[in-house]
Short mmCIF file of C-alpha atoms in Angstrom, two decimals:
data_model
loop_
_atom_site.label_atom_id
_atom_site.label_comp_id
_atom_site.label_asym_id
_atom_site.label_seq_id
_atom_site.Cartn_x
_atom_site.Cartn_y
_atom_site.Cartn_z
CA MET A 1 -7.37 -13.78 37.51
CA SER A 2 -7.75 -14.07 33.76
CA ARG A 3 -6.09 -11.58 31.44
CA VAL A 4 -5.58 -10.51 27.85
CA TYR A 5 -2.78 -12.29 25.98
CA VAL A 6 -1.31 -10.34 23.07
CA ILE A 7 0.26 -12.59 20.41
CA HIS A 8 2.79 -10.70 18.29
CA GLU A 9 6.37 -10.47 16.98
CA ASN A 10 7.03 -6.71 16.94
CA ASP A 11 7.62 -4.85 20.20
CA THR A 12 7.51 -1.43 18.56
CA TRP A 13 4.01 -1.92 17.17
CA VAL A 14 2.70 -2.97 20.59
CA GLU A 15 3.99 0.07 22.52
CA PRO A 16 0.83 2.21 22.09
CA LEU A 17 -1.37 -0.76 22.96
CA ARG A 18 0.57 -1.26 26.20
CA ALA A 19 -0.07 2.36 27.10
CA ALA A 20 -3.79 1.98 26.39
CA PHE A 21 -4.01 -1.18 28.52
CA ASP A 22 -2.26 0.61 31.40
CA GLU A 23 -4.58 3.61 31.10
CA LEU A 24 -7.66 1.38 31.24
CA ALA A 25 -6.21 -0.97 33.88
CA VAL A 26 -6.67 -4.01 31.66
CA PRO A 27 -4.41 -6.88 32.80
CA PHE A 28 -2.37 -8.27 29.93
CA THR A 29 0.57 -10.49 29.05
CA GLU A 30 2.51 -10.57 25.81
CA TRP A 31 3.37 -13.75 23.91
CA PHE A 32 6.23 -12.93 21.56
CA LEU A 33 6.01 -15.78 19.07
CA ASP A 34 9.21 -16.27 17.13
CA GLU A 35 10.93 -19.35 18.50
CA GLY A 36 9.87 -21.69 21.27
CA THR A 37 7.93 -24.83 22.10
CA LEU A 38 4.26 -25.71 22.36
CA ASP A 39 3.20 -28.55 24.64
CA LEU A 40 -0.08 -29.84 23.25
CA THR A 41 -0.68 -31.98 26.35
CA VAL A 42 -1.03 -28.88 28.56
CA PRO A 43 -4.20 -26.75 28.39
CA PRO A 44 -3.76 -23.00 27.81
CA PRO A 45 -4.52 -20.47 30.54
CA ASP A 46 -7.90 -18.78 30.72
CA GLY A 47 -8.23 -15.37 29.15
CA VAL A 48 -8.75 -13.43 25.93
CA PHE A 49 -6.14 -14.08 23.25
CA TYR A 50 -5.54 -11.28 20.75
CA ASN A 51 -3.74 -12.40 17.60
CA ARG A 52 -1.60 -9.57 16.16
CA MET A 53 0.68 -11.70 14.00
CA SER A 54 1.91 -9.91 10.90
CA ALA A 55 2.43 -11.09 7.32
CA SER A 56 5.63 -9.01 7.20
CA SER A 57 7.26 -10.76 10.18
CA HIS A 58 9.93 -12.24 7.90
CA THR A 59 11.23 -8.73 7.17
CA ARG A 60 12.16 -8.46 10.85
CA GLY A 61 13.96 -11.81 10.97
CA HIS A 62 10.97 -13.78 12.29
CA ARG A 63 10.52 -16.11 9.33
CA TYR A 64 8.38 -18.75 11.01
CA ALA A 65 6.43 -16.57 13.44
CA PRO A 66 3.15 -16.98 11.45
CA GLU A 67 3.54 -20.76 11.36
CA HIS A 68 4.26 -20.76 15.10
CA THR A 69 1.18 -18.60 15.66
CA ALA A 70 -0.99 -20.90 13.54
CA ALA A 71 -0.03 -23.80 15.81
CA VAL A 72 -0.76 -21.77 18.96
CA LEU A 73 -4.15 -20.62 17.64
CA ALA A 74 -5.11 -24.20 16.77
CA TRP A 75 -4.21 -25.20 20.34
CA LEU A 76 -6.21 -22.32 21.82
CA GLU A 77 -9.25 -23.00 19.67
CA ARG A 78 -9.08 -26.73 20.41
CA HIS A 79 -9.51 -25.84 24.09
CA GLY A 80 -12.31 -23.38 23.46
CA ARG A 81 -10.38 -20.28 24.44
CA HIS A 82 -11.65 -16.86 23.37
CA VAL A 83 -9.49 -15.81 20.41
CA VAL A 84 -9.74 -12.35 18.86
CA ASN A 85 -8.68 -12.70 15.21
CA SER A 86 -8.92 -16.43 14.77
CA GLY A 87 -6.84 -19.00 12.95
CA ARG A 88 -8.91 -18.22 9.86
CA ALA A 89 -7.98 -14.55 10.26
CA LEU A 90 -4.31 -15.51 10.29
CA GLN A 91 -4.78 -17.59 7.14
CA LEU A 92 -6.13 -14.52 5.36
CA GLU A 93 -3.44 -12.26 6.82
CA ILE A 94 -0.63 -14.25 5.24
CA SER A 95 -2.18 -14.95 1.83
CA LYS A 96 -3.50 -12.40 -0.64
CA VAL A 97 -4.92 -15.26 -2.70
CA ALA A 98 -6.96 -16.45 0.28
CA GLN A 99 -8.04 -12.87 0.97
CA TYR A 100 -9.29 -12.28 -2.55
CA ALA A 101 -11.17 -15.58 -2.67
CA ALA A 102 -12.90 -14.78 0.63
CA LEU A 103 -13.69 -11.18 -0.40
CA GLU A 104 -15.13 -12.28 -3.74
CA ALA A 105 -17.23 -14.90 -1.97
CA CYS A 106 -18.86 -12.01 -0.09
CA GLY A 107 -19.52 -10.09 -3.30
CA ILE A 108 -16.64 -7.65 -2.76
CA ARG A 109 -14.82 -6.71 -5.96
CA THR A 110 -11.04 -7.28 -6.06
CA PRO A 111 -8.58 -6.40 -8.84
CA GLU A 112 -8.01 -9.00 -11.55
CA THR A 113 -5.12 -11.10 -10.30
CA VAL A 114 -3.01 -14.06 -11.43
CA ALA A 115 -0.89 -16.02 -8.96
CA THR A 116 2.41 -17.44 -10.21
CA ILE A 117 5.10 -19.70 -8.78
CA GLY A 118 8.55 -19.49 -10.34
CA ARG A 119 10.17 -16.83 -12.51
CA ASP A 120 9.34 -18.52 -15.80
CA ALA A 121 5.67 -18.78 -14.87
CA LEU A 122 5.68 -15.11 -13.85
CA VAL A 123 7.18 -14.00 -17.16
CA GLU A 124 4.80 -16.16 -19.20
CA ALA A 125 1.72 -14.98 -17.30
CA ALA A 126 2.75 -11.36 -17.77
CA ARG A 127 2.77 -11.80 -21.54
CA HIS A 128 -0.95 -12.58 -21.44
CA PHE A 129 -1.93 -9.94 -18.86
CA PRO A 130 -3.26 -6.51 -19.90
CA THR A 131 -0.83 -3.64 -19.28
CA PRO A 132 -0.12 -1.71 -17.21
CA PHE A 133 -0.04 -4.08 -14.26
CA ILE A 134 1.62 -4.41 -10.87
CA THR A 135 3.34 -7.29 -9.16
CA LYS A 136 3.13 -7.97 -5.46
CA HIS A 137 3.97 -10.70 -2.98
CA ASN A 138 1.28 -13.10 -1.83
CA ARG A 139 2.64 -12.86 1.73
CA ALA A 140 3.87 -9.36 2.31
CA GLY A 141 2.60 -6.44 4.35
CA LYS A 142 3.22 -2.69 4.07
CA GLY A 143 3.04 -2.95 0.28
CA LEU A 144 6.38 -4.70 0.12
CA GLY A 145 7.38 -5.89 -3.33
CA VAL A 146 4.82 -3.79 -5.19
CA ARG A 147 6.08 -2.73 -8.62
CA ARG A 148 4.34 -1.25 -11.64
CA PHE A 149 5.14 -2.40 -15.19
CA ASP A 150 3.92 -0.78 -18.39
CA GLU A 151 4.91 -3.68 -20.64
CA ALA A 152 5.60 -7.38 -20.19
CA GLU A 153 9.23 -7.26 -21.33
CA ALA A 154 10.11 -4.88 -18.49
CA LEU A 155 8.77 -7.48 -16.08
CA ALA A 156 10.75 -10.19 -17.88
CA ARG A 157 14.00 -8.23 -17.47
CA TYR A 158 13.28 -7.66 -13.81
CA ALA A 159 12.32 -11.29 -13.14
CA ARG A 160 15.59 -12.53 -14.68
CA SER A 161 17.79 -10.01 -12.87
CA ASP A 162 19.53 -10.12 -9.53
CA ASP A 163 17.14 -7.37 -8.37
CA PHE A 164 14.18 -9.76 -8.43
CA GLU A 165 12.62 -9.97 -4.98
CA PRO A 166 10.67 -13.21 -4.51
CA SER A 167 7.79 -13.56 -2.11
CA VAL A 168 8.69 -15.44 1.05
CA ASP A 169 6.07 -18.08 0.20
CA GLY A 170 7.17 -18.33 -3.45
CA ILE A 171 3.93 -16.88 -4.86
CA THR A 172 4.13 -13.67 -6.89
CA LEU A 173 0.93 -11.98 -8.01
CA ILE A 174 0.29 -10.08 -11.22
CA GLN A 175 -2.53 -7.64 -10.67
CA ARG A 176 -4.44 -5.10 -12.67
CA TYR A 177 -3.14 -1.56 -12.24
CA ILE A 178 -6.00 0.59 -10.97
CA ASP A 179 -5.93 3.96 -12.69
CA ALA A 180 -7.08 6.24 -9.88
CA PRO A 181 -7.92 9.91 -10.44
CA GLU A 182 -5.58 10.87 -7.59
CA PRO A 183 -2.80 9.06 -5.71
CA CYS A 184 -4.66 7.88 -2.65
CA ILE A 185 -6.42 4.88 -1.18
CA THR A 186 -8.95 4.49 1.64
CA ARG A 187 -8.36 2.32 4.67
CA VAL A 188 -11.39 1.35 6.73
CA GLU A 189 -10.74 0.37 10.34
CA PHE A 190 -12.88 -2.06 12.33
CA VAL A 191 -12.70 -2.95 16.03
CA GLY A 192 -14.87 -5.66 17.51
CA GLY A 193 -16.33 -6.21 14.04
CA HIS A 194 -17.72 -2.66 14.01
CA PHE A 195 -16.68 0.32 11.89
CA LEU A 196 -14.32 2.65 13.77
CA TYR A 197 -13.17 5.19 11.18
CA ALA A 198 -11.80 5.55 7.67
CA VAL A 199 -8.51 7.15 6.74
CA ARG A 200 -7.35 8.60 3.43
CA VAL A 201 -3.81 7.46 2.67
CA ASP A 202 -1.67 9.53 0.31
CA THR A 203 0.35 7.10 -1.83
CA SER A 204 2.31 9.67 -3.82
CA GLN A 205 5.51 8.91 -1.90
CA GLY A 206 5.22 5.15 -2.28
CA PHE A 207 3.19 2.14 -1.31
CA GLU A 208 4.58 0.86 1.99
CA LEU A 209 1.36 1.86 3.66
CA CYS A 210 1.71 0.68 7.24
CA PRO A 211 0.26 3.65 9.16
CA ALA A 212 2.23 2.92 12.33
CA ASP A 213 4.47 5.77 13.45
CA ALA A 214 7.46 3.42 13.30
CA CYS A 215 7.01 2.78 9.57
CA ARG A 216 8.27 4.93 6.71
CA VAL A 217 6.78 5.24 3.25
CA ASP A 218 9.83 4.86 1.05
CA ASP A 219 8.97 2.44 -1.75
CA ALA A 220 9.19 4.15 -5.15
CA PHE A 221 6.62 1.88 -6.78
CA CYS A 222 3.08 3.17 -6.38
CA PRO A 223 0.11 1.40 -7.99
CA ALA A 224 -2.25 4.28 -7.32
CA GLY A 225 -0.96 7.03 -9.60
CA ASP A 226 2.05 9.18 -10.44
CA ALA A 227 4.37 10.44 -7.73
CA GLY A 228 3.80 13.93 -6.38
CA ASP A 229 4.47 16.05 -3.34
CA ALA A 230 3.03 15.11 0.02
CA GLY A 231 4.26 16.10 3.41
CA GLU A 232 4.92 13.26 5.80
CA ASP A 233 2.41 14.58 8.33
CA GLY A 234 -0.32 14.60 5.70
CA LEU A 235 0.01 11.06 4.44
CA PHE A 236 -2.80 9.80 6.69
CA ARG A 237 -6.02 11.80 7.19
CA ILE A 238 -9.10 10.54 9.04
CA LEU A 239 -12.29 11.17 7.05
CA ASP A 240 -15.18 12.84 8.85
CA ASP A 241 -18.68 11.36 8.49
CA PHE A 242 -17.43 8.56 6.26
CA ASN A 243 -20.10 6.41 4.67
CA HIS A 244 -19.70 3.95 1.81
CA PRO A 245 -21.68 1.05 0.33
CA LEU A 246 -18.77 -1.28 1.17
CA LEU A 247 -19.24 -0.93 4.93
CA GLY A 248 -22.03 -3.52 5.04
CA PRO A 249 -20.21 -6.13 2.92
CA TYR A 250 -17.01 -5.54 4.87
CA THR A 251 -18.82 -6.14 8.17
CA ARG A 252 -20.32 -9.39 6.87
CA PHE A 253 -16.95 -10.48 5.49
CA LEU A 254 -15.24 -9.94 8.84
CA HIS A 255 -17.97 -11.73 10.77
CA GLY A 256 -17.90 -14.70 8.41
CA ASN A 257 -14.14 -15.15 8.65
CA GLY A 258 -13.46 -14.84 12.38
CA ILE A 259 -11.88 -11.39 12.02
CA HIS A 260 -12.63 -8.96 14.84
CA ILE A 261 -9.99 -6.24 14.41
CA ALA A 262 -8.75 -5.23 10.97
CA GLY A 263 -8.09 -2.53 8.43
CA ILE A 264 -9.42 -3.05 4.90
CA GLU A 265 -8.04 -1.04 1.99
CA PHE A 266 -9.71 -0.10 -1.27
CA ILE A 267 -8.97 2.11 -4.26
CA VAL A 268 -11.42 3.80 -6.64
CA ASP A 269 -10.73 4.00 -10.37
CA ARG A 270 -11.61 6.83 -12.76
CA ASP A 271 -15.05 5.31 -13.36
CA GLY A 272 -15.86 5.37 -9.66
CA VAL A 273 -15.51 1.60 -9.24
CA ALA A 274 -14.04 0.50 -5.90
CA TYR A 275 -11.56 -2.39 -5.73
CA THR A 276 -10.62 -3.96 -2.41
CA TYR A 277 -7.04 -5.20 -2.44
CA ASP A 278 -5.86 -5.74 1.15
CA VAL A 279 -7.11 -6.97 4.50
CA ASN A 280 -4.75 -6.25 7.39
CA THR A 281 -5.60 -8.13 10.59
CA ASN A 282 -2.58 -6.62 12.35
CA THR A 283 -3.90 -3.11 12.00
CA ASN A 284 -1.85 -0.18 13.30
CA TYR A 285 -2.71 3.47 13.66
CA ASN A 286 -1.04 6.81 13.01
CA SER A 287 -0.94 9.21 15.95
CA ALA A 288 -0.57 12.28 13.71
CA ALA A 289 -3.82 11.44 11.91
CA GLU A 290 -5.62 10.80 15.21
CA ARG A 291 -4.23 13.84 17.03
CA ASP A 292 -6.98 16.33 16.14
CA THR A 293 -9.83 13.82 16.20
CA PRO A 294 -11.73 12.01 18.99
CA HIS A 295 -10.39 8.69 17.68
CA SER A 296 -7.73 6.42 19.10
CA GLY A 297 -7.40 3.07 17.44
CA MET A 298 -5.29 1.44 20.12
CA HIS A 299 -7.54 2.80 22.88
CA ALA A 300 -10.53 1.33 21.04
CA ILE A 301 -8.78 -2.06 20.82
CA ALA A 302 -7.81 -2.01 24.51
CA SER A 303 -11.38 -1.05 25.46
CA HIS A 304 -12.82 -3.83 23.33
CA LEU A 305 -10.47 -6.44 24.76
CA GLY A 306 -11.18 -5.18 28.28
CA ARG A 307 -14.91 -5.63 27.71
CA GLU A 308 -14.36 -9.11 26.28
CA LEU A 309 -12.27 -10.02 29.34
CA ALA A 310 -14.90 -8.67 31.74
CA GLN A 311 -17.58 -10.69 29.96
CA LEU A 312 -15.41 -13.80 30.16
CA ASP A 313 -14.95 -13.26 33.91
CA ARG A 314 -18.69 -12.77 34.40
CA GLU A 315 -19.42 -16.00 32.56
CA ALA A 316 -16.84 -17.85 34.65
CA ALA A 317 -18.33 -16.45 37.86
CA SER A 318 -21.82 -17.43 36.76
CA ARG A 319 -20.67 -20.98 36.04
CA ALA A 320 -18.98 -21.15 39.44
CA ASP A 321 -22.14 -19.91 41.17
CA GLY A 322 -24.20 -22.47 39.26
CA MET A 323 -21.88 -25.26 40.33
CA ALA A 324 -22.02 -24.10 43.96
CA ILE A 325 -25.81 -24.02 43.90
CA GLY A 326 -25.85 -27.47 42.32
CA ARG A 327 -23.64 -28.85 45.10
CA GLN A 328 -25.85 -27.29 47.78
CA GLU A 329 -28.99 -28.77 46.20
CA SER A 330 -27.31 -32.17 45.99
CA LEU A 331 -26.33 -32.02 49.66
CA ALA A 332 -29.87 -31.00 50.59
CA ARG A 333 -31.32 -33.98 48.71
CA ASP A 334 -28.83 -36.36 50.30
CA SER A 335 -29.69 -35.11 53.78
#
């Protein structure tokens, strides 16, 4: 019997998905990709393969998990297996530069950004970049490494200090600071390439914005406004009857890049202009935000994967029936 294979590197983030699979009786197996081997001479099993690899895996000691996953996805796709969040999706997950290029290609506005490699290049680029600006890692997750600077010399002092935190891939971004009228961003969730819901995220306590219950918002550097008071339970709020002109472009962007499950984040400036700055293909959900709504992100994912698996099984059964009929017709002709 075929099953769903969940590719990941964080047990905690998968716990609610396990519960949803069990509730819906969807058979699944987990592939924890940190270390291991991959025999390219052996075909993969049949099933639906859900890629949940995270750009922040290195913060949990799994430095090469994305590279390992890229190899596994190439192997799966070579053999025609059904992959949810493809190798292209992983490429975008681990590179903001790749994300922005793909978003802009779909006509989706992103903040002005310069990519730098090396501290000297970072300092020099900052001197020619309008202030205020933020820096961020090209491969990050949860807003790690985001810092605001009001003048280039502050960045220069930071870059030359022992406090400097380099991106794991060596690429540091300088990005326009979006002056929002209030400290919040909007995260739009998609499952199966279709809009699920939107959530308002309060950024006043920081910018580590992973909505998973296991994550804490504790970074003091917020690119979306000045710090204020916000209770922990109110950081994530699902928006009723959400509609926005970006929903259509987002859907086309996901479809064109092999992304089936994702959260996309945007911020609106004081002129009402929306800037999209992050695509998270390892989307998580906050139970407090979902508690008083009919929504459950992980249940929606499990349902979608269950339907994909059932369709795969129907197609396999149809092929088997076709082969059986073909053999019977061949025997009849021979007789």
